[in-house]
Short mmCIF file of C-alpha atoms in Angstrom, two decimals:
data_model
loop_
_atom_site.label_atom_id
_atom_site.label_comp_id
_atom_site.label_asym_id
_atom_site.label_seq_id
_atom_site.Cartn_x
_atom_site.Cartn_y
_atom_site.Cartn_z
CA UNK I 1 -20.25 1.69 30.71
CA UNK I 2 -23.94 1.56 30.17
CA UNK I 3 -25.77 0.32 32.90
CA UNK I 4 -22.79 -1.37 34.45
CA UNK I 5 -22.05 -3.23 31.78
CA UNK I 6 -19.03 -2.72 29.49
CA UNK I 7 -19.80 -1.33 26.39
CA UNK I 8 -18.48 -0.92 22.44
CA UNK I 9 -19.39 1.17 19.49
CA UNK I 10 -20.59 -0.98 16.17
CA UNK I 11 -19.88 1.03 12.90
CA UNK I 12 -20.29 0.02 9.21
CA UNK I 13 -19.15 1.59 6.44
CA UNK I 14 -22.58 2.61 4.08
CA UNK I 15 -23.55 4.55 1.45
CA UNK I 16 -21.30 3.30 -1.18
CA UNK I 17 -24.30 2.85 -3.90
CA UNK I 18 -23.80 5.40 -6.88
CA UNK I 19 -25.96 5.65 -9.96
CA UNK I 20 -27.66 3.00 -11.07
CA UNK I 21 -25.14 0.30 -8.84
CA UNK I 22 -26.18 -0.70 -5.59
CA UNK I 23 -23.68 -1.95 -2.99
CA UNK I 24 -24.65 -3.27 0.31
CA UNK I 25 -27.73 -4.05 2.47
CA UNK I 26 -28.11 -0.36 3.95
CA UNK I 27 -31.77 -0.46 4.89
CA UNK I 28 -31.33 -3.78 6.80
CA UNK I 29 -27.61 -3.02 8.51
CA UNK I 30 -28.10 0.37 9.37
CA UNK I 31 -30.71 -0.13 12.16
CA UNK I 32 -28.20 -2.62 13.48
CA UNK I 33 -25.46 -0.71 14.30
CA UNK I 34 -24.71 2.42 16.27
CA UNK I 35 -22.45 4.40 14.03
CA UNK I 36 -22.10 4.74 10.04
CA UNK I 37 -19.37 5.88 7.97
CA UNK I 38 -20.82 7.13 4.66
CA UNK I 39 -18.95 7.26 1.45
CA UNK I 40 -18.39 10.77 0.12
CA UNK I 41 -18.61 10.30 -3.66
CA UNK I 42 -14.61 9.94 -4.39
CA UNK I 43 -14.60 6.09 -4.07
CA UNK I 44 -18.52 5.47 -4.08
CA UNK I 45 -21.46 6.94 -3.47
CA UNK I 46 -23.29 9.86 -4.98
CA UNK I 47 -25.24 13.04 -3.50
CA UNK I 48 -28.72 11.32 -3.60
CA UNK I 49 -26.97 7.94 -1.89
CA UNK I 50 -25.37 10.25 0.82
CA UNK I 51 -28.75 12.16 1.70
CA UNK I 52 -30.89 9.07 1.65
CA UNK I 53 -28.01 7.49 3.88
CA UNK I 54 -27.82 10.03 6.29
CA UNK I 55 -31.48 10.37 6.80
CA UNK I 56 -31.74 6.49 7.24
CA UNK I 57 -28.96 6.90 9.96
CA UNK I 58 -31.02 10.03 11.78
CA UNK I 59 -34.03 7.82 11.66
CA UNK I 60 -32.24 4.89 13.48
CA UNK I 61 -30.40 6.82 15.77
CA UNK I 62 -26.76 6.07 14.28
CA UNK I 63 -24.24 8.52 14.83
CA UNK I 64 -23.02 9.86 11.43
CA UNK I 65 -19.39 9.79 10.04
CA UNK I 66 -17.40 10.51 6.99
CA UNK I 67 -15.74 7.85 5.11
CA UNK I 68 -13.23 9.66 2.60
CA UNK I 69 -11.10 7.51 0.40
CA UNK I 70 -9.10 8.22 -2.74
CA UNK I 71 -10.62 9.50 -5.82
CA UNK I 72 -11.00 6.12 -7.20
CA UNK I 73 -14.57 5.27 -7.94
CA UNK I 74 -13.37 2.70 -10.62
CA UNK I 75 -11.46 0.90 -7.94
CA UNK I 76 -13.74 1.22 -5.22
CA UNK I 77 -10.91 3.13 -3.36
CA UNK I 78 -8.96 0.01 -2.90
CA UNK I 79 -6.00 1.11 -4.83
CA UNK I 80 -3.37 3.18 -3.28
CA UNK I 81 -2.79 6.26 -5.53
CA UNK I 82 0.27 8.46 -5.38
CA UNK I 83 -1.31 12.07 -4.22
CA UNK I 84 1.00 14.82 -2.96
CA UNK I 85 0.37 15.54 0.66
CA UNK I 86 -1.34 19.00 0.00
CA UNK I 87 -3.29 17.18 -2.51
CA UNK I 88 -4.28 14.22 -0.14
CA UNK I 89 -5.07 16.66 2.29
CA UNK I 90 -7.25 18.88 0.38
CA UNK I 91 -9.19 15.65 -0.87
CA UNK I 92 -10.09 14.42 2.71
CA UNK I 93 -11.13 18.01 3.75
CA UNK I 94 -13.57 18.36 0.93
CA UNK I 95 -14.86 14.94 1.39
CA UNK I 96 -15.29 15.59 5.12
CA UNK I 97 -16.85 18.81 4.40
CA UNK I 98 -19.46 17.53 1.96
CA UNK I 99 -21.08 14.91 4.54
CA UNK I 100 -20.76 17.34 7.38
CA UNK I 101 -22.84 20.04 5.15
CA UNK I 102 -25.73 17.32 4.21
CA UNK I 103 -25.88 16.16 7.63
CA UNK I 104 -26.06 19.43 8.98
CA UNK I 105 -28.85 20.33 6.23
CA UNK I 106 -30.88 17.22 7.36
CA UNK I 107 -30.29 18.42 11.30
CA UNK I 108 -27.49 16.64 12.45
CA UNK I 109 -23.91 17.05 13.26
CA UNK I 110 -20.85 14.76 12.09
CA UNK I 111 -19.63 12.93 14.59
CA UNK I 112 -16.02 11.22 13.16
CA UNK I 113 -14.00 10.53 10.19
CA UNK I 114 -12.61 7.09 9.11
CA UNK I 115 -10.67 6.62 6.12
CA UNK I 116 -11.55 4.07 3.63
CA UNK I 117 -9.81 1.16 1.81
CA UNK I 118 -6.30 1.59 0.25
CA UNK I 119 -6.13 5.41 2.07
CA UNK I 120 -6.76 3.85 5.55
CA UNK I 121 -4.27 0.69 5.10
CA UNK I 122 -1.83 3.04 3.96
CA UNK I 123 -2.54 5.51 7.06
CA UNK I 124 -2.12 2.76 9.28
CA UNK I 125 1.15 1.99 8.29
CA UNK I 126 2.61 5.05 6.81
CA UNK I 127 3.08 8.43 8.53
CA UNK I 128 3.29 10.53 5.50
CA UNK I 129 -0.08 9.51 4.52
CA UNK I 130 -1.51 9.51 7.93
CA UNK I 131 -0.74 13.22 8.61
CA UNK I 132 -2.38 14.79 6.02
CA UNK I 133 -5.51 12.82 6.69
CA UNK I 134 -5.34 13.77 10.18
CA UNK I 135 -4.62 17.29 9.37
CA UNK I 136 -7.62 17.68 7.26
CA UNK I 137 -9.88 16.41 10.13
CA UNK I 138 -8.32 18.67 12.43
CA UNK I 139 -8.89 21.66 10.11
CA UNK I 140 -12.41 21.09 9.62
CA UNK I 141 -13.34 20.73 13.20
CA UNK I 142 -10.90 19.49 16.34
CA UNK I 143 -14.02 18.35 17.90
CA UNK I 144 -14.40 15.16 15.25
CA UNK I 145 -13.47 11.81 16.60
CA UNK I 146 -10.63 10.23 14.42
CA UNK I 147 -11.41 6.56 13.76
CA UNK I 148 -8.41 4.16 12.97
CA UNK I 149 -7.12 0.67 13.32
CA UNK I 150 -6.12 -0.21 16.94
CA UNK I 151 -2.47 0.40 17.86
CA UNK I 152 -1.86 1.81 14.45
CA UNK I 153 0.32 4.82 13.25
CA UNK I 154 -2.73 6.78 12.18
CA UNK I 155 -3.95 6.64 15.92
CA UNK I 156 -0.49 7.61 17.15
CA UNK I 157 -0.62 10.67 14.45
CA UNK I 158 -4.04 11.69 15.28
CA UNK I 159 -3.27 12.07 18.77
CA UNK I 160 -0.15 14.10 18.42
CA UNK I 161 -2.63 16.28 16.29
CA UNK I 162 -4.99 17.06 19.41
CA UNK I 163 -7.87 14.91 18.24
CA UNK I 164 -9.87 12.41 20.23
CA UNK I 165 -9.54 8.96 19.05
CA UNK I 166 -11.42 5.63 18.66
CA UNK I 167 -9.20 2.46 18.16
CA UNK I 168 -11.06 -0.03 15.65
CA UNK I 169 -11.17 -3.76 15.41
CA UNK I 170 -12.81 -5.49 12.39
CA UNK I 171 -15.33 -8.48 13.28
CA UNK I 172 -15.56 -9.40 9.84
CA UNK I 173 -12.06 -9.73 8.56
CA UNK I 174 -9.07 -11.87 8.87
CA UNK I 175 -5.93 -11.01 11.17
CA UNK I 176 -2.14 -11.31 10.27
CA UNK I 177 -0.10 -11.99 13.31
CA UNK I 178 1.53 -8.34 12.87
CA UNK I 179 -2.05 -6.84 13.57
CA UNK I 180 -2.56 -5.58 9.69
CA UNK I 181 -5.75 -7.29 8.11
CA UNK I 182 -5.17 -10.34 5.74
CA UNK I 183 -5.12 -8.62 2.15
CA UNK I 184 -8.75 -8.87 0.34
CA UNK I 185 -7.01 -10.77 -2.73
CA UNK I 186 -5.71 -13.34 -0.25
CA UNK I 187 -7.57 -16.35 1.49
CA UNK I 188 -8.93 -15.88 4.91
CA UNK I 189 -9.49 -11.90 4.30
CA UNK I 190 -13.14 -12.14 4.96
CA UNK I 191 -14.60 -14.46 7.89
CA UNK I 192 -16.88 -17.19 6.17
CA UNK I 193 -20.55 -15.97 7.70
CA UNK I 194 -22.38 -14.65 10.70
CA UNK I 195 -21.29 -17.04 12.92
CA UNK I 196 -17.73 -16.78 12.93
CA UNK I 197 -18.11 -12.74 12.69
CA UNK I 198 -20.05 -12.75 15.87
CA UNK I 199 -17.14 -15.12 17.57
CA UNK I 200 -14.55 -12.58 16.65
CA UNK I 201 -16.36 -9.58 17.77
CA UNK I 202 -16.97 -11.01 21.13
CA UNK I 203 -13.47 -12.14 21.50
CA UNK I 204 -12.43 -8.76 20.55
CA UNK I 205 -15.04 -6.91 22.93
CA UNK I 206 -14.90 -9.14 26.11
CA UNK I 207 -11.43 -10.62 25.84
CA UNK I 208 -8.80 -7.79 24.17
CA UNK I 209 -7.40 -10.53 21.63
CA UNK I 210 -8.30 -11.80 18.14
CA UNK I 211 -7.13 -15.22 16.41
CA UNK I 212 -5.02 -14.63 13.14
CA UNK I 213 -4.62 -16.41 10.28
CA UNK I 214 -1.99 -18.78 11.62
CA UNK I 215 -4.16 -19.57 14.57
CA UNK I 216 -2.20 -17.61 16.96
CA UNK I 217 -3.61 -14.85 19.40
CA UNK I 218 -3.06 -11.06 18.94
CA UNK I 219 -3.94 -8.94 21.76
CA UNK I 220 -5.62 -5.32 20.88
CA UNK I 221 -8.06 -2.67 22.49
CA UNK I 222 -11.11 -1.50 20.62
CA UNK I 223 -13.17 0.91 21.04
CA UNK I 224 -15.39 0.27 18.07
CA UNK I 225 -15.94 -2.63 15.92
CA UNK I 226 -16.37 -2.48 12.08
CA UNK I 227 -18.81 -4.20 9.83
CA UNK I 228 -18.54 -3.78 5.98
CA UNK I 229 -21.58 -2.66 4.39
CA UNK I 230 -20.59 -4.77 1.03
CA UNK I 231 -19.14 -7.72 2.85
CA UNK I 232 -21.72 -11.16 2.05
CA UNK I 233 -24.65 -11.17 4.54
CA UNK I 234 -23.68 -7.82 6.03
CA UNK I 235 -26.98 -7.52 7.70
CA UNK I 236 -26.95 -11.12 9.04
CA UNK I 237 -23.58 -10.77 10.01
CA UNK I 238 -24.64 -7.78 12.18
CA UNK I 239 -27.79 -9.18 13.50
CA UNK I 240 -25.52 -12.22 14.93
CA UNK I 241 -22.77 -9.67 16.26
CA UNK I 242 -25.83 -7.59 18.27
CA UNK I 243 -26.92 -11.19 19.96
CA UNK I 244 -23.67 -12.42 20.93
CA UNK I 245 -22.18 -9.15 22.40
CA UNK I 246 -25.67 -8.87 24.20
CA UNK I 247 -25.10 -12.62 25.45
CA UNK I 248 -21.58 -11.64 26.50
CA UNK I 249 -23.16 -8.91 28.71
CA UNK I 250 -21.45 -6.34 26.26
CA UNK I 251 -23.67 -3.04 25.44
CA UNK I 252 -23.31 -1.83 22.16
CA UNK I 253 -23.49 2.02 21.78
CA UNK I 254 -21.90 4.97 20.20
CA UNK I 255 -19.30 6.61 21.71
#
């Protein structure tokens, strides 16, 4: 609660530009959210982008988190890779440590970890993937918050590992009846625009439910709402979500 109002965190996946390639609207988006998930250089991002992104987050008062993914720059981390458990654990640990190190050098501390893309989606369903991810987070610091899909396998595994968790829902993505996200290659994967995104955010934060692509309803609890930094009109979506949540009497703050 904040000032007697219910509250929710609003997070965004950011820092996904690299080299000559510019992805997302970070300069406009980061001031509108309360937590950021910074790409670690494996699926996107590079050392200079990481530093600039964390600096901007600090200036805007956003909590800084690591956003590790598969080592798949060409596929933007959205392709599932076959990695042995120890290899995956080491890869996640490496990425978390990199973001934490830059954050500390800039005068702040890492607050949370959220997996990216195919790694996130697999960990949400598969215990064999969720365990090495959670182990890597715990090995680095038991004080980090593990962010994962609400009600999923990854949340259960992180709790078993003794980690604090933040259950996440998506303001800008379509949902299937089983609670999973609509695959990005199918219609309805990304909501059409800011109005639909804002309405879904309020439905989740206030009512604890989301409309699915088959026009049903799915009950879910969320501690944090995600906006994807590479979604079309990401900053406009974030602005609309902030206004809609405020109008619904819901405060937005980092957890």
